[in-house]
Coordinates of C-alpha atoms in Angstrom, one line a residue:
M327 CA 35.6 -10.9 1.2
I328 CA 36.4 -7.7 -0.6
T329 CA 34.0 -5.7 -2.6
I330 CA 35.4 -3.5 -5.4
T331 CA 33.2 -0.9 -7.1
A332 CA 34.2 0.6 -10.4
G333 CA 33.3 4.1 -11.6
P334 CA 31.5 4.8 -14.9
G335 CA 33.2 3.9 -18.2
D336 CA 34.0 1.0 -20.4
P337 CA 33.9 -2.6 -19.2
I338 CA 36.9 -3.4 -17.0
Q339 CA 38.6 -6.1 -15.0
L340 CA 39.1 -5.8 -11.3
A341 CA 41.8 -7.5 -9.2
A342 CA 43.4 -7.3 -5.7
W343 CA 46.6 -8.5 -4.0
I344 CA 47.8 -8.6 -0.4
D345 CA 51.5 -8.7 0.6
Y346 CA 51.1 -11.5 3.2
D347 CA 54.8 -12.0 3.7
H348 CA 55.6 -8.2 4.0
S349 CA 58.2 -8.6 1.2
G350 CA 57.1 -5.3 -0.5
T351 CA 56.1 -7.1 -3.7
Y352 CA 52.9 -8.8 -4.8
D353 CA 53.5 -12.3 -5.8
A354 CA 51.2 -14.5 -8.0
D355 CA 50.1 -16.5 -5.0
E356 CA 49.1 -13.3 -3.1
K357 CA 46.3 -12.4 -5.6
I358 CA 43.0 -12.6 -3.7
G359 CA 40.8 -12.4 -6.8
E360 CA 40.2 -11.1 -10.3
G361 CA 37.1 -10.7 -12.5
A362 CA 34.7 -8.5 -14.4
Y363 CA 33.1 -5.8 -12.4
F364 CA 29.4 -6.6 -13.1
L365 CA 27.4 -9.3 -11.5
V366 CA 24.1 -8.1 -13.0
P367 CA 23.5 -5.5 -15.8
G368 CA 24.0 -2.0 -14.4
D369 CA 25.9 -3.1 -11.3
R370 CA 29.6 -2.0 -11.3
R371 CA 30.8 -4.1 -8.3
A372 CA 33.0 -7.1 -8.1
F373 CA 33.2 -9.4 -5.1
H374 CA 36.2 -11.5 -4.2
T375 CA 36.2 -13.9 -1.2
F376 CA 39.5 -15.1 0.1
Q377 CA 41.0 -16.8 3.1
V378 CA 44.2 -15.5 4.8
P379 CA 46.9 -18.1 4.6
A380 CA 48.0 -19.6 8.0
A381 CA 51.6 -18.5 7.1
A382 CA 50.7 -14.8 6.7
Q383 CA 52.6 -12.4 8.9
L384 CA 50.6 -10.6 11.5
G385 CA 50.4 -6.9 11.7
I386 CA 50.1 -4.0 9.2
T387 CA 50.7 -4.8 5.5
R388 CA 49.6 -3.4 2.1
M389 CA 46.8 -4.3 -0.3
R390 CA 46.7 -3.3 -4.0
V391 CA 43.5 -2.9 -6.0
R392 CA 43.6 -2.5 -9.7
A393 CA 41.1 -1.7 -12.5
V394 CA 42.1 -2.2 -16.1
H395 CA 40.5 -1.9 -19.5
V396 CA 42.5 -4.6 -21.2
L397 CA 43.5 -4.0 -24.8
P398 CA 44.5 -6.7 -27.3
G399 CA 48.1 -7.7 -26.7
E400 CA 48.2 -6.7 -23.0
P401 CA 48.8 -9.4 -20.4
T402 CA 46.0 -11.5 -18.9
P403 CA 45.4 -12.5 -16.2
M404 CA 46.1 -9.1 -14.8
D405 CA 49.6 -8.2 -13.7
P406 CA 50.0 -6.1 -10.6
C407 CA 52.8 -4.0 -12.0
Y408 CA 52.4 -4.0 -15.9
A409 CA 51.8 -0.5 -17.4
Y410 CA 48.4 -1.0 -19.0
L411 CA 47.3 1.8 -21.3
Y412 CA 44.0 2.2 -19.4
S413 CA 44.5 1.4 -15.8
E414 CA 44.0 2.6 -12.2
I415 CA 45.8 1.5 -9.0
E416 CA 44.8 2.0 -5.4
E417 CA 46.9 1.0 -2.3
Y418 CA 45.4 0.3 1.1
E419 CA 46.9 -0.6 4.5
I420 CA 45.3 -3.6 6.3
V421 CA 45.9 -5.3 9.6
I422 CA 46.2 -9.1 9.9
D423 CA 45.6 -10.4 13.4
G424 CA 45.4 -13.8 15.0
N425 CA 41.7 -13.8 15.8
T426 CA 39.5 -16.5 14.3
P427 CA 37.2 -14.7 11.8
L428 CA 33.4 -15.2 12.1
D429 CA 31.1 -15.3 9.0
C430 CA 27.9 -13.3 8.7
T431 CA 26.0 -15.9 10.5
G432 CA 28.5 -15.9 13.4
A433 CA 30.1 -19.2 12.5
P434 CA 33.9 -19.4 13.0
N435 CA 35.7 -19.5 9.6
G436 CA 32.2 -20.0 8.1
S437 CA 31.4 -19.5 4.4
A438 CA 28.5 -17.0 4.9
N439 CA 30.8 -14.1 4.3
P440 CA 30.2 -10.8 2.5
G441 CA 29.7 -11.4 -1.2
Y442 CA 28.3 -14.9 -0.7
S443 CA 24.7 -15.6 -1.9
C444 CA 21.9 -15.5 0.6
N445 CA 18.1 -14.9 0.6
D446 CA 16.7 -11.6 1.6
G447 CA 13.1 -12.9 1.7
N448 CA 12.0 -10.3 -0.9
S449 CA 10.4 -11.9 -4.0
F450 CA 11.0 -8.7 -6.0
T451 CA 14.8 -8.9 -5.7
V452 CA 17.3 -11.2 -7.4
F453 CA 21.0 -12.1 -6.9
D454 CA 20.8 -11.7 -3.1
F455 CA 24.2 -11.6 -1.4
Y456 CA 25.8 -10.6 1.9
Q457 CA 26.9 -7.0 1.8
S458 CA 30.1 -5.8 3.5
N459 CA 28.2 -5.2 6.7
C460 CA 26.8 -8.8 6.5
T461 CA 23.3 -7.5 5.5
C462 CA 21.6 -9.8 3.0
A463 CA 20.2 -7.7 0.1
G464 CA 19.5 -8.3 -3.6
F465 CA 18.9 -6.3 -6.7
Q466 CA 15.4 -4.8 -7.1
T467 CA 13.4 -6.1 -10.1
D468 CA 10.4 -4.5 -11.6
C469 CA 6.9 -6.0 -11.9
N470 CA 8.0 -7.7 -15.1
G471 CA 11.0 -9.4 -13.4
V472 CA 13.5 -7.1 -15.1
V473 CA 16.4 -5.9 -12.8
A474 CA 16.1 -2.2 -12.3
G475 CA 13.3 -2.1 -14.9
P476 CA 10.7 0.6 -15.2
A477 CA 7.6 -1.4 -14.5
L478 CA 7.2 -0.5 -10.8
P479 CA 4.1 -0.2 -8.6
G480 CA 2.0 2.8 -9.7
T481 CA 3.2 2.7 -13.3
P482 CA 0.9 2.0 -16.2
C483 CA 0.2 -1.6 -17.4
D484 CA -2.5 -3.5 -19.3
D485 CA -4.7 -5.9 -17.4
G486 CA -6.1 -7.3 -20.6
N487 CA -9.7 -6.4 -19.6
A488 CA -11.5 -4.3 -22.2
N489 CA -14.0 -3.1 -19.6
T490 CA -11.4 -1.3 -17.5
G491 CA -9.2 1.7 -17.9
N492 CA -6.3 3.5 -16.2
D493 CA -4.6 0.2 -15.5
V494 CA -1.6 0.4 -13.1
F495 CA 0.6 -2.0 -11.1
D496 CA -0.4 -2.1 -7.4
A497 CA 1.9 -2.6 -4.5
G498 CA 1.9 -6.4 -5.1
C499 CA 2.7 -5.9 -8.8
G500 CA -0.8 -6.9 -9.8
C501 CA -2.0 -5.1 -12.8
A502 CA -5.6 -3.9 -12.4
G503 CA -7.7 -1.1 -13.9
L504 CA -10.9 0.8 -13.0
P505 CA -14.2 -0.3 -14.6
F506 CA -15.8 2.0 -17.1
D507 CA -19.0 3.5 -16.0
C508 CA -22.1 3.8 -18.2
L509 CA -20.7 6.9 -19.8
G510 CA -17.4 5.2 -20.7
V511 CA -15.3 7.0 -17.9
A512 CA -12.9 4.7 -16.1
G513 CA -13.8 4.8 -12.5
G514 CA -16.6 7.2 -13.2
P515 CA -19.7 7.6 -10.9
D516 CA -22.4 6.8 -13.5
V517 CA -22.7 3.1 -12.7
P518 CA -25.9 0.9 -12.6
G519 CA -28.2 2.0 -9.7
M520 CA -27.1 5.6 -9.8
P521 CA -29.6 8.4 -10.8
C522 CA -29.8 9.6 -14.4
N523 CA -32.1 11.6 -16.7
D524 CA -34.1 9.7 -19.3
L525 CA -35.3 13.0 -20.8
D526 CA -38.9 11.9 -20.4
Q527 CA -40.9 14.5 -18.5
N528 CA -43.6 11.8 -17.8
T529 CA -41.2 9.8 -15.6
V530 CA -39.5 10.3 -12.2
N531 CA -36.8 8.5 -10.2
D532 CA -34.8 7.8 -13.4
M533 CA -32.0 5.3 -12.7
L534 CA -29.3 3.4 -14.6
T535 CA -30.2 -0.3 -15.1
A536 CA -27.7 -3.2 -15.2
N537 CA -27.3 -2.7 -18.9
C538 CA -26.7 1.0 -18.5
A539 CA -30.1 2.0 -19.8
C540 CA -31.6 5.1 -18.1
I541 CA -35.2 4.3 -17.2
G542 CA -37.6 6.2 -14.9
Q543 CA -40.9 5.2 -13.3
L544 CA -44.1 6.2 -15.1
Y545 CA -47.3 7.5 -13.5
D546 CA -50.1 5.3 -14.5
C547 CA -53.5 6.5 -15.9
A548 CA -54.8 6.8 -12.3
G549 CA -51.8 9.1 -11.4
T550 CA -50.1 6.4 -9.3
L551 CA -46.3 6.2 -9.5
G552 CA -45.4 2.8 -10.9
G553 CA -49.1 1.8 -10.8
T554 CA -50.8 -0.9 -12.9
A555 CA -53.5 1.3 -14.5
L556 CA -51.7 1.5 -17.9
P557 CA -53.1 1.8 -21.4
G558 CA -54.9 -1.4 -22.3
S559 CA -55.7 -2.3 -18.8
P560 CA -59.3 -2.6 -17.5
C561 CA -61.1 0.5 -16.0
D562 CA -64.6 1.8 -15.3
D563 CA -65.9 4.7 -17.5
G564 CA -68.9 5.2 -15.2
N565 CA -71.4 4.4 -18.0
P566 CA -73.8 1.6 -17.1
L567 CA -74.6 1.2 -20.9
S568 CA -71.0 0.2 -21.8
G569 CA -68.8 -2.8 -21.2
G570 CA -65.2 -3.9 -21.7
D571 CA -63.9 -0.6 -20.5
L572 CA -60.2 -0.1 -21.1
Y573 CA -57.7 2.8 -20.9
D574 CA -56.7 3.9 -24.4
A575 CA -53.2 5.3 -25.4
N576 CA -54.2 8.7 -24.0
C577 CA -55.3 7.2 -20.7
L578 CA -59.0 7.8 -21.5
C579 CA -61.3 5.1 -20.1
A580 CA -63.8 4.0 -22.7
G581 CA -66.0 1.0 -23.3
A582 CA -68.3 -0.4 -26.0
L583 CA -72.1 0.2 -25.6
R584 CA -74.2 -2.9 -24.9
H585 CA -76.8 -4.2 -27.5
G586 CA -74.3 -3.4 -30.3
L587 CA -74.7 0.4 -30.0
R588 CA -71.7 2.6 -30.7
R589 CA -69.9 4.0 -27.7
N590 CA -70.1 7.7 -28.3
S591 CA -73.4 8.3 -30.1
L592 CA -76.9 7.0 -29.3
A593 CA -78.0 8.7 -32.5
E594 CA -76.0 6.4 -34.7
P595 CA -77.3 2.8 -34.5
L596 CA -75.6 0.0 -36.4
N597 CA -78.5 -1.3 -38.4
P598 CA -82.1 -0.3 -39.5
A599 CA -83.7 -2.0 -36.6
H600 CA -81.6 0.0 -34.2
R601 CA -82.2 3.2 -36.2
A602 CA -86.0 2.7 -35.7
M603 CA -85.5 2.1 -32.0
M604 CA -83.4 5.3 -31.7
G605 CA -86.1 7.2 -33.5
M606 CA -88.6 6.0 -30.9
L607 CA -86.2 7.0 -28.1
R608 CA -85.9 10.5 -29.4
R609 CA -89.7 11.0 -29.7
A610 CA -90.3 9.4 -26.3
T611 CA -87.9 11.9 -24.8
M612 CA -89.9 14.8 -26.3
F613 CA -93.2 13.2 -25.1
T614 CA -92.2 12.4 -21.6
G615 CA -89.4 14.8 -20.9
S616 CA -87.2 11.8 -19.9
T617 CA -84.1 10.5 -21.6
A618 CA -85.1 6.8 -21.3
L619 CA -88.2 4.6 -21.5
A620 CA -90.1 2.6 -19.0
P621 CA -92.2 -0.5 -20.0
V622 CA -94.0 -0.2 -23.3
C623 CA -97.3 -2.1 -23.8
H624 CA -99.0 -2.9 -27.1
S625 CA -102.6 -3.6 -28.0
T626 CA -103.6 -7.2 -28.7
A627 CA -105.3 -6.3 -32.0
P628 CA -104.8 -9.0 -34.6
E629 CA -101.7 -8.7 -36.7
P630 CA -101.1 -10.2 -40.1
P631 CA -99.2 -13.5 -39.8
V632 CA -95.5 -13.0 -40.3
E633 CA -92.6 -15.4 -39.9
R634 CA -90.6 -14.2 -37.0
K635 CA -87.0 -15.4 -36.6
R636 CA -86.1 -13.2 -33.6
P637 CA -87.6 -12.5 -30.2
A638 CA -90.9 -10.6 -30.1
R639 CA -89.3 -7.6 -28.4
L640 CA -86.9 -7.2 -31.5
A641 CA -90.0 -7.3 -33.8
M642 CA -91.2 -4.1 -32.3
M643 CA -87.7 -2.6 -32.7
A644 CA -87.8 -3.5 -36.4
T645 CA -91.2 -1.8 -36.9
P646 CA -90.9 1.4 -39.0
T647 CA -90.7 4.6 -37.1
A648 CA -94.0 5.8 -38.4
A649 CA -95.8 2.8 -37.0
M650 CA -94.6 3.6 -33.5
T651 CA -95.6 7.3 -33.4
P652 CA -96.6 8.1 -29.8
S653 CA -100.3 8.8 -29.3
P654 CA -102.3 9.7 -26.2
P655 CA -102.8 6.6 -24.1
T656 CA -106.1 4.9 -23.9
A657 CA -107.7 4.1 -20.6
A658 CA -106.4 0.6 -20.7
A659 CA -103.0 1.8 -21.8
S660 CA -103.0 4.4 -19.1
A661 CA -103.5 1.6 -16.5
C662 CA -100.4 0.0 -18.0
C663 CA -98.5 3.2 -17.8
R664 CA -99.4 3.9 -14.2
T665 CA -98.0 0.6 -12.9
T666 CA -94.4 0.3 -11.8
A667 CA -94.2 -3.4 -12.5
L668 CA -94.0 -5.0 -15.9
V669 CA -97.6 -6.2 -15.7
C670 CA -100.3 -5.0 -18.2
P671 CA -104.1 -5.4 -18.1
A672 CA -105.4 -8.5 -19.8
A673 CA -106.6 -6.5 -22.8
L674 CA -103.0 -5.7 -23.7
R675 CA -100.1 -7.8 -24.9
R676 CA -97.2 -8.6 -22.7
P677 CA -94.9 -5.6 -22.3
V678 CA -91.7 -5.2 -24.2
P679 CA -89.1 -4.6 -21.4
L680 CA -86.7 -1.8 -21.9
A681 CA -85.7 -1.7 -18.3
T682 CA -82.1 -2.2 -19.4
M683 CA -82.3 1.5 -20.6
A684 CA -82.2 2.5 -16.9
M685 CA -85.3 4.7 -16.8
P686 CA -86.1 6.5 -13.6
P687 CA -89.3 5.3 -11.9
R688 CA -92.7 6.3 -13.5
A689 CA -91.0 8.1 -16.4
T690 CA -93.1 5.9 -18.6
M691 CA -94.8 6.0 -22.0
C692 CA -97.4 3.8 -23.7
I693 CA -97.7 3.4 -27.4
T694 CA -100.8 2.3 -29.3
P695 CA -99.3 0.8 -32.4
S696 CA -100.8 0.9 -35.8
A697 CA -100.7 -2.0 -38.2
P698 CA -97.1 -3.3 -38.0
A699 CA -95.1 -3.9 -41.1
P700 CA -93.9 -7.3 -41.9
V701 CA -90.5 -8.3 -40.5
N702 CA -88.2 -10.4 -42.6

């Protein structure tokens, strides 16, 4: 096989002849091949495989190689001696011996000669053939399958994924990009699970979530990081007179007073009966020096008949304030006041228990009521 490589210029035809009979001329049957120079776009080589005739003279002889840009009217196939307008001729000496030639695989007179097709085992090459030194090699293609194309590993591409950027071809011609982080930077460090700043001074350990939201941990109302004592959750305001204690939006623990009294003011009852009761509490405080009452006993003097629709202890609470003005206790009432149990002498009525007001022991007061007012 002979390989002929043309220089730069217009498309040309390449041909070669060997003077097998040593006659000094190139006969038509001594042409070993003719053809265009390119096998693939961009390649300027032509390959001609031939077999030396058995009648060829051994020894040194000549070979002519010619390149021609054939114009209209000039002879084709190519003539070894015609004066083409655009032509180049090169002469070489060759040796013909009697040895049996071996092909590129070592087979005698085999067909695997330089210029014949082969497989170089490289998936990124095409048109593989045996070179003049019997090396099998092809033409490099780019990652898009284009011979000598620009789409090579490391060059930009588009992986079709809107969530990645800086896409490039890898060594295996796979197109892949880097994922955008939470700030929109391809391959950036701000990915879910990384620290961030949620700009909330009440949180710590701020971190990017799976949906790229920056969220930190709150201290609860008890000062515990990530705790459960949040606004709206139960608490204990330390006041035995309140119930249903909850943290408000400002983390203040507050409940509602029992018996329907407002939370923050014992001086503001909700109805006239409570107002009368609170008046009694204020006067009792002045009389006893205590902030709460112990058991209160009443005389058993006859009372006008009234229709009572509530417990007897609330009837006293509904009595006008003037009817419950404290007076010095009688001897019988004093006996009631000295006892620590809710038991009164037989001469008095049963006590009205106000123990739920949490009075300290013996901070008591007895009241001798005047004629009570009717209760509706």
